[in-house]
PDB file of C-alpha atoms in Angstrom:
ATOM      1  CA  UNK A  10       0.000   0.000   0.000  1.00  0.00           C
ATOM      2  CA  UNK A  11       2.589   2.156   1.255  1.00  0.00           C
ATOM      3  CA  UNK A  12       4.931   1.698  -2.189  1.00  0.00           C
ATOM      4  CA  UNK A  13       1.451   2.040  -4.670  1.00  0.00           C
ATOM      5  CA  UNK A  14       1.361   5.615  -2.951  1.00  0.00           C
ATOM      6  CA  UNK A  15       4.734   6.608  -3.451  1.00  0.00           C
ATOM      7  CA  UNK A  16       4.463   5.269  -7.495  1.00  0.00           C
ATOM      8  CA  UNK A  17       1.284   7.581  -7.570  1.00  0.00           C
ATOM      9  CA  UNK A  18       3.281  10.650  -6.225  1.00  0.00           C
ATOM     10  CA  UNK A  19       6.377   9.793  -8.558  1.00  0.00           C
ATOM     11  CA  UNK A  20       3.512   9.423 -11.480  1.00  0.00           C
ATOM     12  CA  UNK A  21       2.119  12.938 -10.962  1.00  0.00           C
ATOM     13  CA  UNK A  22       5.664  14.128 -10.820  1.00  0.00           C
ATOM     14  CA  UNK A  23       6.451  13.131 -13.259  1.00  0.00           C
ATOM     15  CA  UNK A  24       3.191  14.085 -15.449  1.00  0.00           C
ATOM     16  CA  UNK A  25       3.550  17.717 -13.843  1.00  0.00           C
ATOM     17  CA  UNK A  26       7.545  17.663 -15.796  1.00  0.00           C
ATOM     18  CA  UNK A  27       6.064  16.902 -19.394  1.00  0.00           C
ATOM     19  CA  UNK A  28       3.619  19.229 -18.589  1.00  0.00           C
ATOM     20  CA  UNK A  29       6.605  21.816 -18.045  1.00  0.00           C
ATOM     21  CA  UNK A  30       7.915  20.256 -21.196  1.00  0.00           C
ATOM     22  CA  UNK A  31       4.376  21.075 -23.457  1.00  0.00           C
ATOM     23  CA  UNK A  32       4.721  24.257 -22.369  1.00  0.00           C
ATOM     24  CA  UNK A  33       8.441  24.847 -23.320  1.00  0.00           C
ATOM     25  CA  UNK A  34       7.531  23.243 -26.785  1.00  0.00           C
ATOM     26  CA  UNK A  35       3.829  24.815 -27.379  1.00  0.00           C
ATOM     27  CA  UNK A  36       4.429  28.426 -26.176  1.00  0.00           C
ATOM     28  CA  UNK A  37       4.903  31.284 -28.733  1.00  0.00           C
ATOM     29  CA  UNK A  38       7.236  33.689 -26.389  1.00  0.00           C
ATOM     30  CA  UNK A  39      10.370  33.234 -24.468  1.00  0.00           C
ATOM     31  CA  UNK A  40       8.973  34.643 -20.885  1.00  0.00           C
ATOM     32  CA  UNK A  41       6.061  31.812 -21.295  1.00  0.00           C
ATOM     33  CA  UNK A  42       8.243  29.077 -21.698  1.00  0.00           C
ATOM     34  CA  UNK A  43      10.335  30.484 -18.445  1.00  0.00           C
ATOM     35  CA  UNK A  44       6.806  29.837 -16.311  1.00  0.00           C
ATOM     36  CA  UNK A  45       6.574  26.891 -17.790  1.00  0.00           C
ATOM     37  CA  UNK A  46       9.735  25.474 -16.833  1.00  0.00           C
ATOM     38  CA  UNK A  47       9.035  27.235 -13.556  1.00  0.00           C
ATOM     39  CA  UNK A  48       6.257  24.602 -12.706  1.00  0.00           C
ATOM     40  CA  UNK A  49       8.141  21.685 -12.974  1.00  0.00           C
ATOM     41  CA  UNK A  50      11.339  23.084 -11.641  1.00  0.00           C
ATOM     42  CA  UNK A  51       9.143  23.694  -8.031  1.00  0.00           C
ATOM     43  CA  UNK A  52       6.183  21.453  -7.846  1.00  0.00           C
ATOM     44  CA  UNK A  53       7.476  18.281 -10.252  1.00  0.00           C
ATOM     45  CA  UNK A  54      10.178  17.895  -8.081  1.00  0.00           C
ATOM     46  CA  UNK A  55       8.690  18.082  -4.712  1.00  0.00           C
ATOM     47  CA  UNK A  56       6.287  15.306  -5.582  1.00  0.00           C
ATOM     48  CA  UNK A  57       8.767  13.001  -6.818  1.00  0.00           C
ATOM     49  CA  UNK A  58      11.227  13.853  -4.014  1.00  0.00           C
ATOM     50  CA  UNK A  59       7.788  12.607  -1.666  1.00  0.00           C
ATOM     51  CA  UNK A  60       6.504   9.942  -3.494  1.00  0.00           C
ATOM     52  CA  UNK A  61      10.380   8.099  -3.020  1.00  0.00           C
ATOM     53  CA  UNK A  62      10.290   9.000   0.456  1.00  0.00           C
ATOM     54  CA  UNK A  63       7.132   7.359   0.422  1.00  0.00           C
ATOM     55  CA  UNK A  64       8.092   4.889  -1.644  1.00  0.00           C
ATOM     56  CA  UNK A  65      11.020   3.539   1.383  1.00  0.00           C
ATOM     57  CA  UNK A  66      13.973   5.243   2.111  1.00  0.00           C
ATOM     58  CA  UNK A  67      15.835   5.235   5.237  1.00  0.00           C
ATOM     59  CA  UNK A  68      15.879   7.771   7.364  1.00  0.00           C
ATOM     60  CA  UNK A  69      19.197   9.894   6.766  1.00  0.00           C
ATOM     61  CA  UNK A  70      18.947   9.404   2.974  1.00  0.00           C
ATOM     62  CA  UNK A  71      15.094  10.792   3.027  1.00  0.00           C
ATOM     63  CA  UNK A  72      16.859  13.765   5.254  1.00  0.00           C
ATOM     64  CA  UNK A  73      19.535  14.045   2.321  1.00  0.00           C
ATOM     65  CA  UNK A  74      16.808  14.086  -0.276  1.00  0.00           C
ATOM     66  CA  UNK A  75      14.854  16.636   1.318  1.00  0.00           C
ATOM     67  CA  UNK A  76      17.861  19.127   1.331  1.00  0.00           C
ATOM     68  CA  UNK A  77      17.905  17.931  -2.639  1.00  0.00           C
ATOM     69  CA  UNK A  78      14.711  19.810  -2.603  1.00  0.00           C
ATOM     70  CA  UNK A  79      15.294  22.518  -0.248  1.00  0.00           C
ATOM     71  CA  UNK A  80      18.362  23.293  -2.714  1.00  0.00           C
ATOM     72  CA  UNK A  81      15.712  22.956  -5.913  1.00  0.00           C
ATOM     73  CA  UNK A  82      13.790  24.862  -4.574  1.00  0.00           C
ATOM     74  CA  UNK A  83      16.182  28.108  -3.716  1.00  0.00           C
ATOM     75  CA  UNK A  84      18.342  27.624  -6.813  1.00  0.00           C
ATOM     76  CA  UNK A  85      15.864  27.076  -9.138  1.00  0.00           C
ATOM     77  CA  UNK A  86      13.867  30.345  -8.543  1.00  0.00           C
ATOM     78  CA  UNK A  87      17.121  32.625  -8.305  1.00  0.00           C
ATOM     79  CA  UNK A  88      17.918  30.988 -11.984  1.00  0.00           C
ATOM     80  CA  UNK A  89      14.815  31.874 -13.652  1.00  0.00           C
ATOM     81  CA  UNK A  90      15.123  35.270 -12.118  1.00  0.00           C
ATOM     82  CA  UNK A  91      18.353  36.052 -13.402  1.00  0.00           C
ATOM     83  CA  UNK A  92      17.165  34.355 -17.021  1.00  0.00           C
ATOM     84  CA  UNK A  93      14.297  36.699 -17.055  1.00  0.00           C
ATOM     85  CA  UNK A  94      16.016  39.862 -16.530  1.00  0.00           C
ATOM     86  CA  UNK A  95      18.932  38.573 -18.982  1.00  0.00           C
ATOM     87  CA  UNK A  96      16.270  38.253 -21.533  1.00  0.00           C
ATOM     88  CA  UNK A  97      14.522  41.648 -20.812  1.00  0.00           C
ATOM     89  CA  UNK A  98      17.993  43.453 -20.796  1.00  0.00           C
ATOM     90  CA  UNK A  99      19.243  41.791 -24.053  1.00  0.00           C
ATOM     91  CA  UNK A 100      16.026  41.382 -26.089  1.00  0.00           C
ATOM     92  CA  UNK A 101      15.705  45.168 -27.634  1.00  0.00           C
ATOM     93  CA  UNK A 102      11.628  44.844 -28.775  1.00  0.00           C
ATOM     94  CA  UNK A 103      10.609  42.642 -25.964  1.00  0.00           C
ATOM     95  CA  UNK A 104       7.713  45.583 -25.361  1.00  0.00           C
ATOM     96  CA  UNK A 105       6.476  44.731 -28.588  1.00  0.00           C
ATOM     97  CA  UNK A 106       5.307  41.272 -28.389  1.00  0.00           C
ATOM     98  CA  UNK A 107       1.780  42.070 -27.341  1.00  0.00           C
ATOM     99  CA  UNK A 108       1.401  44.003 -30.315  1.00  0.00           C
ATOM    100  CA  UNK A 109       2.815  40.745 -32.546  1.00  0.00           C
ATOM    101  CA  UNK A 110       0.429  38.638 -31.179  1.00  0.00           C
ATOM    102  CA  UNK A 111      -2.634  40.988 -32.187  1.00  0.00           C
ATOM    103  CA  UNK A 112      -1.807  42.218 -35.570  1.00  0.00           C
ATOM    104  CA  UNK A 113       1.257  39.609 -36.685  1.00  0.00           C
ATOM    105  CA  UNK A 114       4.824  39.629 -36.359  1.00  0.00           C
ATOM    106  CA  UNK A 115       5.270  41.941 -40.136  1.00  0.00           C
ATOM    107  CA  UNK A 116       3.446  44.980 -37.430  1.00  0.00           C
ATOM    108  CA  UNK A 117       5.672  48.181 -37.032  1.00  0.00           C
ATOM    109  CA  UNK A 118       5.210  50.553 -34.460  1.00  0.00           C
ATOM    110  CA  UNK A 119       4.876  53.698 -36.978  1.00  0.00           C
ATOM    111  CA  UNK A 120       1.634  52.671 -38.545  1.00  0.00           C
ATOM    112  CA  UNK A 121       0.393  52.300 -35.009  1.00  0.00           C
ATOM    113  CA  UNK A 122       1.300  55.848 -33.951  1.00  0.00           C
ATOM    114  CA  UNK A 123      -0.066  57.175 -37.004  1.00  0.00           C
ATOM    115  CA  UNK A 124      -3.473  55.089 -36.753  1.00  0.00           C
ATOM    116  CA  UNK A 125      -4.117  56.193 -33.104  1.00  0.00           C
ATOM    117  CA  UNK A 126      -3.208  60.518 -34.136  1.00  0.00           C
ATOM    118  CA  UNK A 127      -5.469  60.178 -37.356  1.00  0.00           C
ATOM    119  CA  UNK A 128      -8.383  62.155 -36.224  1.00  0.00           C
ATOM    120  CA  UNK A 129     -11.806  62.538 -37.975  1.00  0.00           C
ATOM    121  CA  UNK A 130     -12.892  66.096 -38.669  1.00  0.00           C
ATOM    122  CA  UNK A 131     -15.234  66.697 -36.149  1.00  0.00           C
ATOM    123  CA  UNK A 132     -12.657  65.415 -33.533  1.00  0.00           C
ATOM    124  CA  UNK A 133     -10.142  67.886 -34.972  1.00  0.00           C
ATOM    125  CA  UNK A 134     -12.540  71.365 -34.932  1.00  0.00           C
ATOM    126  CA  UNK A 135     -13.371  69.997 -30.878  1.00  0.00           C
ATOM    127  CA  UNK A 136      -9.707  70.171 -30.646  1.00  0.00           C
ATOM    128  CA  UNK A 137      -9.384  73.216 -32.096  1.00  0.00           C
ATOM    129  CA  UNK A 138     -11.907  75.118 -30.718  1.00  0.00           C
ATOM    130  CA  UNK A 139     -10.961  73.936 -27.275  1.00  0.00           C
ATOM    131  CA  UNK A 140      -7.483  75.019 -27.588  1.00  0.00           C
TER     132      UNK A 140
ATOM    133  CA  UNK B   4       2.237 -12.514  -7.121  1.00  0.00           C
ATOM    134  CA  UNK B   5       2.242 -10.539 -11.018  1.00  0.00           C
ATOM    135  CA  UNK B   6       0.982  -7.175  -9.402  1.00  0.00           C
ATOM    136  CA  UNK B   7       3.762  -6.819  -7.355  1.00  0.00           C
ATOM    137  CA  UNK B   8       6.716  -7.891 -10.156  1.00  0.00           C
ATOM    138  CA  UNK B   9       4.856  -5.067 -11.922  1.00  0.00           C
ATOM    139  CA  UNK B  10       4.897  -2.409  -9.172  1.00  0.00           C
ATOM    140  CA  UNK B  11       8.852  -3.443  -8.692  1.00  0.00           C
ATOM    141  CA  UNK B  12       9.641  -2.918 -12.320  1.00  0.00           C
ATOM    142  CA  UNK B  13       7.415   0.732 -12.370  1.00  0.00           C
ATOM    143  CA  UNK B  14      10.125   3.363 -10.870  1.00  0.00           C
ATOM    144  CA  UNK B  15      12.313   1.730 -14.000  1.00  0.00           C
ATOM    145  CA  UNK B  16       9.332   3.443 -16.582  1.00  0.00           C
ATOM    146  CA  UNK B  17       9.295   6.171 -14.950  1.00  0.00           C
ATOM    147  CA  UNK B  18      13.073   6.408 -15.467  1.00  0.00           C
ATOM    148  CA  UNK B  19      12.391   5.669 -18.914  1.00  0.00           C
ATOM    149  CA  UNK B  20       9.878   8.286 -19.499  1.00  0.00           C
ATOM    150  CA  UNK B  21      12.162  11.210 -18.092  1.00  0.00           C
ATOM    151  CA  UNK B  22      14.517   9.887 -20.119  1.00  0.00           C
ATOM    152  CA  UNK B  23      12.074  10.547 -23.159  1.00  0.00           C
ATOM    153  CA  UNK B  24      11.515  13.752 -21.492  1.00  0.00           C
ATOM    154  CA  UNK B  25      14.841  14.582 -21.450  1.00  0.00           C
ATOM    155  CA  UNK B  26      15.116  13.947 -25.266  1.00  0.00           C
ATOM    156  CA  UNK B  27      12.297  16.339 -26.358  1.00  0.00           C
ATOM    157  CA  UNK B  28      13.434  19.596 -24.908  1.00  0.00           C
ATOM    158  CA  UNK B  29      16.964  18.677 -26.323  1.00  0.00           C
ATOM    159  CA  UNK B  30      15.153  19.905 -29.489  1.00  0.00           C
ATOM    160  CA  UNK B  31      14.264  23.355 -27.378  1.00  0.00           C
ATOM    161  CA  UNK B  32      17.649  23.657 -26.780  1.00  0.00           C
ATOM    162  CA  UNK B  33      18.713  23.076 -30.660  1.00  0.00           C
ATOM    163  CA  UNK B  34      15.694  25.112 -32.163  1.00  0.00           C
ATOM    164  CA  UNK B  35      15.878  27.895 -29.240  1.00  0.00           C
ATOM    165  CA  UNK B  36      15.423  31.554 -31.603  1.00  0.00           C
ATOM    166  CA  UNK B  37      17.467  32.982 -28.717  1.00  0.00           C
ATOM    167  CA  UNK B  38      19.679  31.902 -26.262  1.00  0.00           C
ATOM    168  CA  UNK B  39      17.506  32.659 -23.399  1.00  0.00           C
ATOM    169  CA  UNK B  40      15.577  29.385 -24.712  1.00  0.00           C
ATOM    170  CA  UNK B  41      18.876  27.252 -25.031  1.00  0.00           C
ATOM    171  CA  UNK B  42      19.856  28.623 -21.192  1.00  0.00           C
ATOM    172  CA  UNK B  43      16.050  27.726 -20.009  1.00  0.00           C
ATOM    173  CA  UNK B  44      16.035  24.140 -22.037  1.00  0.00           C
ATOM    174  CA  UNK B  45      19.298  23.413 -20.117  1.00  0.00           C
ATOM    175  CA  UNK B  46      18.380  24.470 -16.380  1.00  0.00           C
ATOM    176  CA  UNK B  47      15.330  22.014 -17.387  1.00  0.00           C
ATOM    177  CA  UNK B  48      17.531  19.405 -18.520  1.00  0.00           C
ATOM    178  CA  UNK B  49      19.652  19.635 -14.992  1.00  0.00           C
ATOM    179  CA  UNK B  50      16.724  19.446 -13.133  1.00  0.00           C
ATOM    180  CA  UNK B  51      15.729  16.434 -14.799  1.00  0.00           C
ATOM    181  CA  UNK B  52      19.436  14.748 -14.173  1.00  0.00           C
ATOM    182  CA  UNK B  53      18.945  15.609 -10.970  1.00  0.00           C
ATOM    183  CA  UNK B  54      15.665  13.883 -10.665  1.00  0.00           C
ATOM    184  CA  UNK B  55      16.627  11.171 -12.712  1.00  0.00           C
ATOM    185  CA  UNK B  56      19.590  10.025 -10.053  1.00  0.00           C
ATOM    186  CA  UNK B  57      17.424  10.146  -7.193  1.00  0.00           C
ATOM    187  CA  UNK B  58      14.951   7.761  -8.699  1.00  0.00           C
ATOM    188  CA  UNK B  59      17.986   5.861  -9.869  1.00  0.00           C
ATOM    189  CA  UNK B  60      19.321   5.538  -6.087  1.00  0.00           C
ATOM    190  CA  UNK B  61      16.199   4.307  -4.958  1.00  0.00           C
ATOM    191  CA  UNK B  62      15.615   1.639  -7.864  1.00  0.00           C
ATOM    192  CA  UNK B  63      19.392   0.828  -7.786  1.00  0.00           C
ATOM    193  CA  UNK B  64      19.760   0.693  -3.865  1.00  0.00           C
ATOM    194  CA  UNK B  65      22.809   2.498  -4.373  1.00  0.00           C
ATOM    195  CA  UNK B  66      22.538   5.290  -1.312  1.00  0.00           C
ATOM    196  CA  UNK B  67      25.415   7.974  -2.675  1.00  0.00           C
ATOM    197  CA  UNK B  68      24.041   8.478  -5.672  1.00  0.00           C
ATOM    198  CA  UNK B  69      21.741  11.210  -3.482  1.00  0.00           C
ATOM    199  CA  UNK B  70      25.241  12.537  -3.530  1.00  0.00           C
ATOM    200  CA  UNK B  71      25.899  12.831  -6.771  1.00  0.00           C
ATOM    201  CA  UNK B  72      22.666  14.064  -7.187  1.00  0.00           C
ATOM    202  CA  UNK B  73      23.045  17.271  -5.304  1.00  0.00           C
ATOM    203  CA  UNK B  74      26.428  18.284  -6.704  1.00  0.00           C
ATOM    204  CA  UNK B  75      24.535  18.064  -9.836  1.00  0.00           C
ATOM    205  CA  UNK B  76      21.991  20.479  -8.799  1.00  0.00           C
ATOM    206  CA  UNK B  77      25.062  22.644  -7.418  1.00  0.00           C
ATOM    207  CA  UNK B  78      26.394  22.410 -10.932  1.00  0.00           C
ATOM    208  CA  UNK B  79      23.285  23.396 -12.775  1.00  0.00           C
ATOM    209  CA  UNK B  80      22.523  26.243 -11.107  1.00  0.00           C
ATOM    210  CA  UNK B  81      26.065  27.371 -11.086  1.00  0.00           C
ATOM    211  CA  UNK B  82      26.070  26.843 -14.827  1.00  0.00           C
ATOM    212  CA  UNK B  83      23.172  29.377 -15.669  1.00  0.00           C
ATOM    213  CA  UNK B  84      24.255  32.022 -13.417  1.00  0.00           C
ATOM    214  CA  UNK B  85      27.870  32.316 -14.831  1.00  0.00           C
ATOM    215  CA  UNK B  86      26.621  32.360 -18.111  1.00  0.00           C
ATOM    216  CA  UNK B  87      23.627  35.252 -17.266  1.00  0.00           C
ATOM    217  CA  UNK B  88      26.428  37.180 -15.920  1.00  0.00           C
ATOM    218  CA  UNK B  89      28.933  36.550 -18.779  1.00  0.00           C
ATOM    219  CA  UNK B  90      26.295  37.876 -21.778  1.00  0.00           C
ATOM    220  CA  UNK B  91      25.376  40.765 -19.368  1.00  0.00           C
ATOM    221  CA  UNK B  92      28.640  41.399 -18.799  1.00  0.00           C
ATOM    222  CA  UNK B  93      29.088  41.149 -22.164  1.00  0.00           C
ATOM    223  CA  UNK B  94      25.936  43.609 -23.604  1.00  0.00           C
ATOM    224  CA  UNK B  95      26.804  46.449 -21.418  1.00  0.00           C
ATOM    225  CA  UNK B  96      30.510  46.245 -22.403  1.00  0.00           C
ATOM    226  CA  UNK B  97      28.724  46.534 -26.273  1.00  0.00           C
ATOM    227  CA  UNK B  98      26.361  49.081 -25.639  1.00  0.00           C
ATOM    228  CA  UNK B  99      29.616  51.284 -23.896  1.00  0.00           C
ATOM    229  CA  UNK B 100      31.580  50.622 -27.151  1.00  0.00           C
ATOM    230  CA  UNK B 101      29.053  51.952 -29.116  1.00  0.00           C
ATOM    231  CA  UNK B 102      28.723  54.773 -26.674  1.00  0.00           C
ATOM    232  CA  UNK B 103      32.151  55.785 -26.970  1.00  0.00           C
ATOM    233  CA  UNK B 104      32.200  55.470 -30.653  1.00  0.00           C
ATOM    234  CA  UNK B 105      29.579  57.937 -31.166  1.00  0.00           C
ATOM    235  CA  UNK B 106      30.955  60.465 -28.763  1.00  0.00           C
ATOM    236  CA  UNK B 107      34.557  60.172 -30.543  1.00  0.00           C
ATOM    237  CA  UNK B 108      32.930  60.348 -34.197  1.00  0.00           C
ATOM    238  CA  UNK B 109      30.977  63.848 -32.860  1.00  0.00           C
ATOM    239  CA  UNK B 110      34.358  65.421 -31.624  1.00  0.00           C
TER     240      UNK B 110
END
């Protein structure tokens, strides 16, 4: 009974990494794929770390694993940190990529500026008058 | 008597899917626009390793392999930050180049 649990837990840990790993396949942007990763960096881990504790370890190598995790667990966020701002340092039209999604990646931000200042006449004499 | 051969034999499956795991965000890490997505594909890969020899240890019976385990995760993470630092490093020592070029062309 004991070991079925700890294959269950090992199971979902391992179901939550290839979830990590659809997302790092399937998603269109680079920040996307980083909380992708992000889930099975944290939570995949932790469940398989349990489900062998589960499974039967002794006692000081179920400590050991533990601090496995409790190392995970630090390192792993501090690394994805550091990617992120890496990527939003480097990557020059990062700001842009909402704007690719909803009007494709050929979009330039010129034809935006000029769609949003092209007034229709009754919108310019308001403006006018009121200055 | 089969049930349990079966549940014996399951932690080496699971080993065998992260394995297959392992193998399809190698193509992340070849196909990666940027290298952001080759640095992220390998933290995931380390990660992986490092789950991969804990399982390994308990299906093995083989108790240092925890060891090994978390001087791999010491590795990993020791691997991405040097290289963040390096390309940052790196960028700002580009954009002050470029900096200085300018100024010098304007004189």
């Amino acid at each position: 009974m004991r070991e079925t649990i700890g294959l269950l837990l090992i199971g979902f840990g391992v179901f939550v990494f290839f979830v990590g790993i659809l997302g790092t396949m399937r998603f269109s942007y680079i920040l996307s794929r980083l909380h992708s990763t992000a889930v099975g960096d944290t939570s995949g881990v932790v469940l398989i770390i349990l489900g062998l504790i589960v499974y039967g370890t002794p006692f000081f190598l179920s400590l050991k694993l533990l601090l496995v995790v409790l190392f995970l667990w630090l390192s792993g966020s501090v690394a994805t940190h550091f990617i992120a701002r890496v990527e939003c340092l480097t990557n020059e039209e990062y700001e842009m990529y909402d704007m690719y999604e909803k009007y494709g990646k050929h979009w330039k931000p010129v034809e935006k500026e000029l769609a949003e200042t092209e007034l229709t006449e009754t919108e310019e004499t308001i403006a006018k008058s009121t200055v | 008597m089969e049930l349990v051969e079966v549940r014996d034999e399951m932690l080496a499956f699971f080993l065998l899917l992260l394995v297959i795991g392992i193998a399809l965000i190698f193509f992340r890490a070849i196909r990666g626009p940027r290298f952001t997505d080759r640095i992220v594909a390998v933290n995931y890969i380390g990660t992986m390793a490092t789950v991969f020899i804990c399982i390994q240890s308990v299906y093995l019976d083989i108790p240092f392999f925890i060891d090994v385990a978390l001087t791999f995760a010491l590795l990993n993470f020791l691997t991405v930050i040097v290289i963040c630092r390096v390309v940052t490093l790196h960028y700002k020592g580009r954009q002050l180049n470029l900096e200085h070029k300018k100024e010098s062309e304007q004189i």
